[in-house]
């Protein structure tokens, strides 16, 4: 029996960052490990910067029987356009949507007749079960985490338990992407804007976050599940040996939730002499960090750490469900700085009922801290989050206005839209227009050209009121 052709697509969009599509790569590796019945290809339209016409040509060349498309909320229009192209180019291919947008909005996605199925949440197992059923003409109506239509009516059988043993999942299908696209392409391949090596890729070593932040998605659940240090090092060694990778960006939600495991990964990196630059572009939990772990991370090659602070108002910390110990967070920022690691933080302004004084308190904390970098986002209620439901309950017209965190879309704070936008500009000016901070950045960032480009971005935000990297 010949193999069936499966094309997995990440659409192109206005997003300027194109790390490897790890979600599609995990789907591909798991499927081929379970069923050697598919000829799988991955088309990363974003990193290749493809037009819709070029995507259409790639689909024609591949002639897939099955097409899987991943999407976040910000590139949801592109998902629907690629689905429409798929149906118009091929003779009735099966189109399957997955990723953050279909996970939280599968009902809306299934209104598009060009999409036959939605895989909801953690996709490896439901996608493999669905593909087996479709390939062999089996019943798929009882597969959990899959949405579909019967006689025009959408059906969803609910969710299943998440994968507890992440070591049981094969490492991503790195061989199915063109690595040079990420090293030498038009778009930045890491979320980290100050990466120090071109041969750099992203890795995920854990899934799930046990905290209750109202603004966060819940794709991987609230239970922290982690790959063992040995399993992580196996992938890192493969990347170094096969592709001469020089830098790793960890994209875990809470890499340091289990300190012993985090230290174990560091110990093995040192023991294996991997000589990697390491950065943490997602915000680590400052209250799960101590000086011992900072030192371990530094010894393993870490040169940049971001912390998720969000707000320094105790009232807002409680309201958003983060409940961060702000005194400890300040101490950890100072310790990270003292150990000569680039230290950044994420802040959010505009939480429900947040006052101007509370926003200014957050700005003051950031400006007076030892942080090298800071990002100030407007609170934005994305579908599938508790914040989104809160916005609806407050009578906000959320609609599709959640596509940006650089502009005021849904304002639930106690200040006006104009004031909120102005306060974001004030935050960037007070933080970055500081001679001492600029000098610290100049000393700490090795690639001065990248530093200059990032300063231009900050100037666009501070002076021209543009979106960061927009």
Short mmCIF file of N, CA, C and O in Angstrom, two decimals, residues 59-169:
data_model
loop_
_atom_site.label_atom_id
_atom_site.label_comp_id
_atom_site.label_asym_id
_atom_site.label_seq_id
_atom_site.Cartn_x
_atom_site.Cartn_y
_atom_site.Cartn_z
N UNK A 59 1.54 23.68 -2.86
CA UNK A 59 0.50 22.66 -2.66
C UNK A 59 0.31 21.86 -3.95
O UNK A 59 0.18 20.63 -3.92
N UNK A 60 0.30 22.56 -5.09
CA UNK A 60 0.18 21.87 -6.37
C UNK A 60 1.32 20.89 -6.58
O UNK A 60 1.13 19.76 -7.06
N UNK A 61 2.54 21.32 -6.23
CA UNK A 61 3.72 20.46 -6.42
C UNK A 61 3.65 19.22 -5.54
O UNK A 61 4.03 18.13 -5.94
N UNK A 62 3.15 19.41 -4.31
CA UNK A 62 3.12 18.31 -3.34
C UNK A 62 1.96 17.34 -3.59
O UNK A 62 2.07 16.14 -3.34
N UNK A 63 0.83 17.87 -4.09
CA UNK A 63 -0.36 17.05 -4.33
C UNK A 63 -0.77 16.24 -3.10
O UNK A 63 -0.96 15.01 -3.16
N UNK A 64 -0.92 16.91 -1.94
CA UNK A 64 -1.24 16.16 -0.72
C UNK A 64 -2.69 15.70 -0.68
O UNK A 64 -3.59 16.38 -1.17
N UNK A 65 -2.90 14.55 -0.07
CA UNK A 65 -4.25 14.08 0.20
C UNK A 65 -4.79 14.66 1.50
O UNK A 65 -6.00 14.79 1.68
N UNK A 66 -3.86 14.99 2.40
CA UNK A 66 -4.21 15.56 3.69
C UNK A 66 -3.37 16.81 3.91
O UNK A 66 -2.17 16.83 3.63
N UNK A 67 -4.01 17.86 4.44
CA UNK A 67 -3.31 19.12 4.70
C UNK A 67 -3.61 19.55 6.13
O UNK A 67 -4.77 19.70 6.52
N UNK A 68 -2.56 19.73 6.93
CA UNK A 68 -2.70 20.23 8.30
C UNK A 68 -2.18 21.65 8.36
O UNK A 68 -1.10 21.94 7.86
N UNK A 69 -2.93 22.54 8.98
CA UNK A 69 -2.55 23.95 9.06
C UNK A 69 -2.56 24.39 10.52
O UNK A 69 -3.55 24.18 11.24
N UNK A 70 -1.47 24.99 10.97
CA UNK A 70 -1.39 25.50 12.34
C UNK A 70 -1.58 27.00 12.34
O UNK A 70 -1.26 27.68 11.36
N UNK A 71 -2.10 27.53 13.44
CA UNK A 71 -2.35 28.97 13.49
C UNK A 71 -2.45 29.47 14.92
O UNK A 71 -3.02 28.80 15.79
N UNK A 72 -1.91 30.67 15.13
CA UNK A 72 -2.19 31.42 16.35
C UNK A 72 -3.34 32.37 16.04
O UNK A 72 -3.79 32.45 14.90
N UNK A 73 -3.79 33.13 17.03
CA UNK A 73 -4.89 34.05 16.79
C UNK A 73 -4.49 35.16 15.82
O UNK A 73 -5.28 35.57 14.97
N UNK A 74 -3.25 35.61 15.93
CA UNK A 74 -2.83 36.75 15.13
C UNK A 74 -2.77 36.42 13.64
O UNK A 74 -2.93 37.30 12.79
N UNK A 75 -2.56 35.14 13.29
CA UNK A 75 -2.55 34.78 11.87
C UNK A 75 -3.73 33.88 11.49
O UNK A 75 -3.67 33.11 10.55
N UNK A 76 -4.83 34.05 12.23
CA UNK A 76 -6.03 33.26 11.92
C UNK A 76 -6.60 33.57 10.53
O UNK A 76 -7.08 32.63 9.85
N UNK A 77 -6.59 34.83 10.04
CA UNK A 77 -7.09 35.04 8.67
C UNK A 77 -6.29 34.26 7.63
O UNK A 77 -6.85 33.77 6.65
N UNK A 78 -5.00 34.13 7.88
CA UNK A 78 -4.15 33.40 6.94
C UNK A 78 -4.47 31.91 6.95
O UNK A 78 -4.40 31.24 5.92
N UNK A 79 -4.84 31.36 8.11
CA UNK A 79 -5.26 29.96 8.17
C UNK A 79 -6.45 29.73 7.24
O UNK A 79 -6.47 28.78 6.44
N UNK A 80 -7.45 30.59 7.34
CA UNK A 80 -8.65 30.41 6.52
C UNK A 80 -8.34 30.59 5.03
O UNK A 80 -8.91 29.88 4.19
N UNK A 81 -7.45 31.49 4.72
CA UNK A 81 -7.08 31.70 3.33
C UNK A 81 -6.35 30.48 2.77
O UNK A 81 -6.63 30.03 1.64
N UNK A 82 -5.43 29.91 3.54
CA UNK A 82 -4.70 28.73 3.09
C UNK A 82 -5.65 27.54 2.95
O UNK A 82 -5.53 26.73 2.03
N UNK A 83 -6.62 27.43 3.87
CA UNK A 83 -7.63 26.35 3.76
C UNK A 83 -8.43 26.51 2.47
O UNK A 83 -8.70 25.53 1.76
N UNK A 84 -8.80 27.74 2.14
CA UNK A 84 -9.56 28.00 0.92
C UNK A 84 -8.73 27.65 -0.32
O UNK A 84 -9.23 27.03 -1.27
N UNK A 85 -7.46 28.04 -0.30
CA UNK A 85 -6.56 27.71 -1.41
C UNK A 85 -6.44 26.20 -1.56
O UNK A 85 -6.48 25.66 -2.67
N UNK A 86 -6.29 25.50 -0.43
CA UNK A 86 -6.13 24.04 -0.45
C UNK A 86 -7.30 23.37 -1.14
O UNK A 86 -7.14 22.46 -1.95
N UNK A 87 -8.50 23.81 -0.81
CA UNK A 87 -9.70 23.20 -1.40
C UNK A 87 -9.86 23.55 -2.88
O UNK A 87 -10.41 22.76 -3.66
N UNK A 88 -9.37 24.73 -3.26
CA UNK A 88 -9.53 25.15 -4.65
C UNK A 88 -8.48 24.51 -5.56
O UNK A 88 -8.72 24.30 -6.75
N UNK A 89 -7.32 24.18 -5.00
CA UNK A 89 -6.21 23.64 -5.80
C UNK A 89 -6.35 22.13 -5.97
O UNK A 89 -6.14 21.59 -7.06
N UNK A 90 -6.69 21.44 -4.88
CA UNK A 90 -6.73 19.98 -4.88
C UNK A 90 -8.15 19.47 -5.07
O UNK A 90 -9.12 20.21 -4.88
N UNK A 91 -8.25 18.22 -5.43
CA UNK A 91 -9.55 17.57 -5.56
C UNK A 91 -9.96 17.02 -4.20
O UNK A 91 -9.60 15.91 -3.81
N UNK A 92 -10.67 17.86 -3.45
CA UNK A 92 -11.23 17.49 -2.15
C UNK A 92 -10.21 16.91 -1.18
O UNK A 92 -10.38 15.78 -0.68
N UNK A 93 -9.15 17.65 -0.84
CA UNK A 93 -8.23 17.16 0.20
C UNK A 93 -8.88 17.29 1.58
O UNK A 93 -9.83 18.07 1.75
N UNK A 94 -8.42 16.53 2.54
CA UNK A 94 -8.88 16.67 3.91
C UNK A 94 -8.05 17.77 4.57
O UNK A 94 -6.83 17.68 4.61
N UNK A 95 -8.70 18.81 5.07
CA UNK A 95 -8.01 19.94 5.68
C UNK A 95 -8.26 19.91 7.19
O UNK A 95 -9.41 19.89 7.64
N UNK A 96 -7.16 19.92 7.95
CA UNK A 96 -7.21 19.81 9.41
C UNK A 96 -6.52 21.02 10.01
O UNK A 96 -5.38 21.33 9.63
N UNK A 97 -7.18 21.70 10.94
CA UNK A 97 -6.60 22.88 11.59
C UNK A 97 -6.19 22.53 13.01
O UNK A 97 -6.84 21.72 13.68
N UNK A 98 -5.11 23.15 13.48
CA UNK A 98 -4.65 22.94 14.84
C UNK A 98 -3.83 24.13 15.32
O UNK A 98 -3.55 25.05 14.54
N UNK A 99 -3.46 24.12 16.59
CA UNK A 99 -2.70 25.22 17.15
C UNK A 99 -3.52 26.05 18.12
O UNK A 99 -4.67 25.73 18.42
N UNK A 100 -2.97 27.15 18.63
CA UNK A 100 -3.66 27.96 19.65
C UNK A 100 -5.02 28.49 19.21
O UNK A 100 -5.97 28.47 19.99
N UNK A 101 -5.12 28.98 17.97
CA UNK A 101 -6.39 29.54 17.51
C UNK A 101 -7.48 28.48 17.40
O UNK A 101 -8.57 28.63 17.98
N UNK A 102 -7.26 27.36 16.70
CA UNK A 102 -8.30 26.32 16.66
C UNK A 102 -8.59 25.70 18.03
O UNK A 102 -9.71 25.24 18.28
N UNK A 103 -7.59 25.69 18.91
CA UNK A 103 -7.81 25.11 20.23
C UNK A 103 -8.83 25.91 21.03
O UNK A 103 -9.75 25.35 21.64
N UNK A 104 -8.69 27.23 21.04
CA UNK A 104 -9.60 28.05 21.84
C UNK A 104 -10.83 28.49 21.06
O UNK A 104 -11.82 28.91 21.66
N UNK A 105 -10.78 28.38 19.72
CA UNK A 105 -11.91 28.84 18.92
C UNK A 105 -12.37 27.86 17.89
O UNK A 105 -12.72 28.23 16.77
N UNK A 106 -12.40 26.56 18.25
CA UNK A 106 -12.73 25.53 17.25
C UNK A 106 -14.15 25.69 16.70
O UNK A 106 -14.41 25.35 15.55
N UNK A 107 -15.06 26.22 17.51
CA UNK A 107 -16.42 26.42 17.00
C UNK A 107 -16.42 27.43 15.86
O UNK A 107 -17.09 27.24 14.84
N UNK A 108 -15.68 28.50 16.05
CA UNK A 108 -15.58 29.52 15.01
C UNK A 108 -14.86 28.97 13.79
O UNK A 108 -15.27 29.21 12.65
N UNK A 109 -13.79 28.21 14.00
CA UNK A 109 -13.01 27.65 12.89
C UNK A 109 -13.88 26.71 12.06
O UNK A 109 -13.83 26.72 10.82
N UNK A 110 -14.71 25.90 12.73
CA UNK A 110 -15.52 24.92 12.02
C UNK A 110 -16.67 25.54 11.24
O UNK A 110 -17.36 24.86 10.48
N UNK A 111 -16.87 26.85 11.39
CA UNK A 111 -17.85 27.54 10.55
C UNK A 111 -17.33 27.70 9.12
O UNK A 111 -18.10 27.98 8.20
N UNK A 112 -16.03 27.51 8.95
CA UNK A 112 -15.40 27.58 7.63
C UNK A 112 -15.54 26.22 6.95
O UNK A 112 -14.94 25.23 7.39
N UNK A 113 -16.29 26.15 5.89
CA UNK A 113 -16.53 24.87 5.21
C UNK A 113 -15.28 24.31 4.55
O UNK A 113 -15.26 23.13 4.17
N UNK A 114 -14.24 25.13 4.45
CA UNK A 114 -12.98 24.64 3.87
C UNK A 114 -12.17 23.81 4.87
O UNK A 114 -11.17 23.19 4.49
N UNK A 115 -12.57 23.83 6.13
CA UNK A 115 -11.86 23.09 7.17
C UNK A 115 -12.72 21.92 7.61
O UNK A 115 -13.87 22.09 8.03
N UNK A 116 -12.16 20.72 7.52
CA UNK A 116 -12.92 19.50 7.81
C UNK A 116 -12.82 19.07 9.27
O UNK A 116 -13.78 18.52 9.83
N UNK A 117 -11.66 19.30 9.88
CA UNK A 117 -11.43 18.87 11.27
C UNK A 117 -10.62 19.91 12.01
O UNK A 117 -9.80 20.63 11.42
N UNK A 118 -10.81 19.97 13.31
CA UNK A 118 -9.95 20.74 14.21
C UNK A 118 -9.35 19.80 15.25
O UNK A 118 -10.10 19.02 15.87
N UNK A 119 -8.05 19.86 15.42
CA UNK A 119 -7.40 19.15 16.53
C UNK A 119 -7.23 20.15 17.65
O UNK A 119 -6.63 21.22 17.47
N UNK A 120 -7.78 19.84 18.81
CA UNK A 120 -7.86 20.78 19.92
C UNK A 120 -6.85 20.41 21.00
O UNK A 120 -6.81 19.26 21.47
N UNK A 121 -6.02 21.39 21.39
CA UNK A 121 -5.08 21.17 22.48
C UNK A 121 -3.84 20.41 22.04
O UNK A 121 -3.36 20.56 20.92
N UNK A 122 -3.31 19.59 22.96
CA UNK A 122 -2.09 18.82 22.70
C UNK A 122 -2.37 17.83 21.58
O UNK A 122 -3.17 16.92 21.72
N UNK A 123 -1.67 17.99 20.44
CA UNK A 123 -2.13 17.38 19.22
C UNK A 123 -1.60 16.03 18.81
O UNK A 123 -2.17 15.39 17.91
N UNK A 124 -0.51 15.57 19.42
CA UNK A 124 0.14 14.37 18.88
C UNK A 124 -0.80 13.16 18.79
O UNK A 124 -0.94 12.55 17.73
N UNK A 125 -1.41 12.80 19.88
CA UNK A 125 -2.23 11.58 19.91
C UNK A 125 -3.52 11.73 19.10
O UNK A 125 -3.81 10.87 18.26
N UNK A 126 -4.32 12.80 19.30
CA UNK A 126 -5.55 12.90 18.50
C UNK A 126 -5.28 13.01 17.01
O UNK A 126 -6.04 12.46 16.20
N UNK A 127 -4.21 13.69 16.62
CA UNK A 127 -3.92 13.81 15.19
C UNK A 127 -3.56 12.44 14.62
O UNK A 127 -4.02 12.06 13.53
N UNK A 128 -2.73 11.68 15.34
CA UNK A 128 -2.35 10.35 14.87
C UNK A 128 -3.57 9.43 14.77
O UNK A 128 -3.71 8.67 13.80
N UNK A 129 -4.45 9.49 15.77
CA UNK A 129 -5.66 8.65 15.73
C UNK A 129 -6.57 9.06 14.57
O UNK A 129 -7.14 8.19 13.88
N UNK A 130 -6.69 10.35 14.34
CA UNK A 130 -7.52 10.83 13.23
C UNK A 130 -6.95 10.40 11.89
O UNK A 130 -7.69 9.93 11.01
N UNK A 131 -5.64 10.52 11.73
CA UNK A 131 -5.01 10.14 10.46
C UNK A 131 -5.15 8.64 10.20
O UNK A 131 -5.38 8.21 9.06
N UNK A 132 -5.05 7.83 11.24
CA UNK A 132 -5.24 6.39 11.08
C UNK A 132 -6.66 6.08 10.64
O UNK A 132 -6.88 5.26 9.73
N UNK A 133 -7.64 6.75 11.26
CA UNK A 133 -9.04 6.52 10.91
C UNK A 133 -9.32 6.95 9.47
O UNK A 133 -9.99 6.23 8.71
N UNK A 134 -8.80 8.09 9.07
CA UNK A 134 -9.03 8.59 7.72
C UNK A 134 -8.35 7.70 6.68
O UNK A 134 -8.91 7.40 5.62
N UNK A 135 -7.15 7.29 6.99
CA UNK A 135 -6.37 6.45 6.05
C UNK A 135 -7.06 5.11 5.80
O UNK A 135 -7.08 4.59 4.68
N UNK A 136 -7.63 4.53 6.85
CA UNK A 136 -8.19 3.17 6.75
C UNK A 136 -9.72 3.16 6.73
O UNK A 136 -10.32 2.07 6.82
N UNK A 137 -10.34 4.31 6.62
CA UNK A 137 -11.79 4.35 6.55
C UNK A 137 -12.47 3.92 7.83
O UNK A 137 -13.57 3.35 7.81
N UNK A 138 -11.85 4.20 8.97
CA UNK A 138 -12.40 3.80 10.26
C UNK A 138 -13.25 4.92 10.85
O UNK A 138 -13.23 6.06 10.40
N UNK A 139 -13.99 4.59 11.89
CA UNK A 139 -14.85 5.56 12.57
C UNK A 139 -13.99 6.55 13.36
O UNK A 139 -13.14 6.15 14.15
N UNK A 140 -14.19 7.85 13.13
CA UNK A 140 -13.45 8.86 13.88
C UNK A 140 -14.36 9.63 14.84
O UNK A 140 -13.92 10.57 15.50
N UNK A 141 -15.62 9.23 14.93
CA UNK A 141 -16.59 10.02 15.67
C UNK A 141 -16.41 9.98 17.18
O UNK A 141 -16.99 10.80 17.90
N UNK A 142 -15.60 9.03 17.67
CA UNK A 142 -15.38 8.95 19.11
C UNK A 142 -13.99 9.40 19.53
O UNK A 142 -13.59 9.23 20.68
N UNK A 143 -13.24 9.96 18.58
CA UNK A 143 -11.89 10.44 18.91
C UNK A 143 -11.99 11.74 19.70
O UNK A 143 -12.60 12.71 19.26
N UNK A 144 -11.39 11.75 20.86
CA UNK A 144 -11.41 12.96 21.69
C UNK A 144 -10.40 13.99 21.19
O UNK A 144 -9.44 13.65 20.52
N UNK A 145 -10.64 15.25 21.52
CA UNK A 145 -9.80 16.39 21.12
C UNK A 145 -9.85 16.63 19.62
O UNK A 145 -8.92 17.23 19.05
N UNK A 146 -10.91 16.19 18.96
CA UNK A 146 -11.10 16.46 17.54
C UNK A 146 -12.52 16.98 17.32
O UNK A 146 -13.49 16.39 17.81
N UNK A 147 -12.63 18.09 16.60
CA UNK A 147 -13.94 18.64 16.22
C UNK A 147 -14.19 18.37 14.74
O UNK A 147 -13.26 18.43 13.93
N UNK A 148 -15.43 18.07 14.40
CA UNK A 148 -15.78 17.76 13.01
C UNK A 148 -17.26 18.03 12.81
O UNK A 148 -17.97 18.46 13.73
N UNK A 149 -17.76 17.80 11.61
CA UNK A 149 -19.17 18.02 11.31
C UNK A 149 -19.85 16.71 10.91
O UNK A 149 -19.26 15.89 10.21
N UNK A 150 -21.09 16.55 11.37
CA UNK A 150 -21.95 15.46 10.91
C UNK A 150 -23.26 16.08 10.45
O UNK A 150 -23.95 16.76 11.23
N UNK A 151 -23.58 15.90 9.17
CA UNK A 151 -24.79 16.48 8.58
C UNK A 151 -24.85 17.99 8.83
O UNK A 151 -25.90 18.56 9.15
N UNK A 152 -23.68 18.63 8.71
CA UNK A 152 -23.61 20.07 8.84
C UNK A 152 -23.52 20.59 10.26
O UNK A 152 -23.33 21.79 10.49
N UNK A 153 -23.65 19.71 11.26
CA UNK A 153 -23.60 20.11 12.66
C UNK A 153 -22.23 19.78 13.25
O UNK A 153 -21.72 18.68 13.07
N UNK A 154 -21.67 20.74 13.99
CA UNK A 154 -20.35 20.51 14.57
C UNK A 154 -20.46 19.56 15.76
O UNK A 154 -21.38 19.64 16.57
N UNK A 155 -19.48 18.65 15.85
CA UNK A 155 -19.42 17.68 16.94
C UNK A 155 -18.05 17.77 17.60
O UNK A 155 -17.02 17.87 16.92
N UNK A 156 -18.04 17.74 18.93
CA UNK A 156 -16.78 17.70 19.68
C UNK A 156 -16.99 16.80 20.88
O UNK A 156 -17.88 17.05 21.71
N UNK A 157 -16.19 15.75 20.98
CA UNK A 157 -16.38 14.74 22.01
C UNK A 157 -15.65 15.02 23.32
O UNK A 157 -15.56 14.15 24.18
N UNK A 158 -15.10 16.21 23.45
CA UNK A 158 -14.41 16.54 24.70
C UNK A 158 -12.94 16.20 24.66
O UNK A 158 -12.41 15.68 23.68
N UNK A 159 -12.28 16.52 25.76
CA UNK A 159 -10.82 16.38 25.82
C UNK A 159 -10.43 15.08 26.52
O UNK A 159 -11.22 14.45 27.21
N UNK A 160 -9.18 14.72 26.32
CA UNK A 160 -8.60 13.54 26.95
C UNK A 160 -7.53 13.98 27.95
O UNK A 160 -7.18 15.16 28.03
N UNK A 161 -7.00 13.02 28.66
CA UNK A 161 -5.89 13.33 29.57
C UNK A 161 -4.66 13.69 28.75
O UNK A 161 -4.41 13.13 27.69
N UNK A 162 -3.90 14.64 29.27
CA UNK A 162 -2.68 15.06 28.60
C UNK A 162 -1.59 14.00 28.75
O UNK A 162 -1.65 13.16 29.66
N UNK A 163 -0.62 14.04 27.88
CA UNK A 163 0.48 13.06 27.90
C UNK A 163 1.30 13.29 29.17
O UNK A 163 1.87 14.37 29.38
N UNK A 164 1.37 12.29 30.01
CA UNK A 164 2.10 12.43 31.28
C UNK A 164 3.60 12.21 31.11
O UNK A 164 4.41 12.88 31.75
N UNK A 165 3.97 11.27 30.24
CA UNK A 165 5.38 10.94 30.04
C UNK A 165 5.87 11.59 28.74
O UNK A 165 5.74 11.03 27.66
N UNK A 166 6.43 12.79 28.86
CA UNK A 166 6.89 13.49 27.65
C UNK A 166 8.10 12.82 27.01
O UNK A 166 8.36 13.03 25.82
N UNK A 167 8.81 11.99 27.77
CA UNK A 167 9.93 11.25 27.18
C UNK A 167 9.44 10.23 26.15
O UNK A 167 10.23 9.74 25.33
N UNK A 168 8.15 9.90 26.20
CA UNK A 168 7.61 8.91 25.26
C UNK A 168 7.38 9.51 23.88
O UNK A 168 7.14 8.78 22.91
N UNK A 169 7.46 10.82 23.77
CA UNK A 169 7.27 11.49 22.48
C UNK A 169 8.63 11.63 21.79
O UNK A 169 9.58 12.12 22.41
#
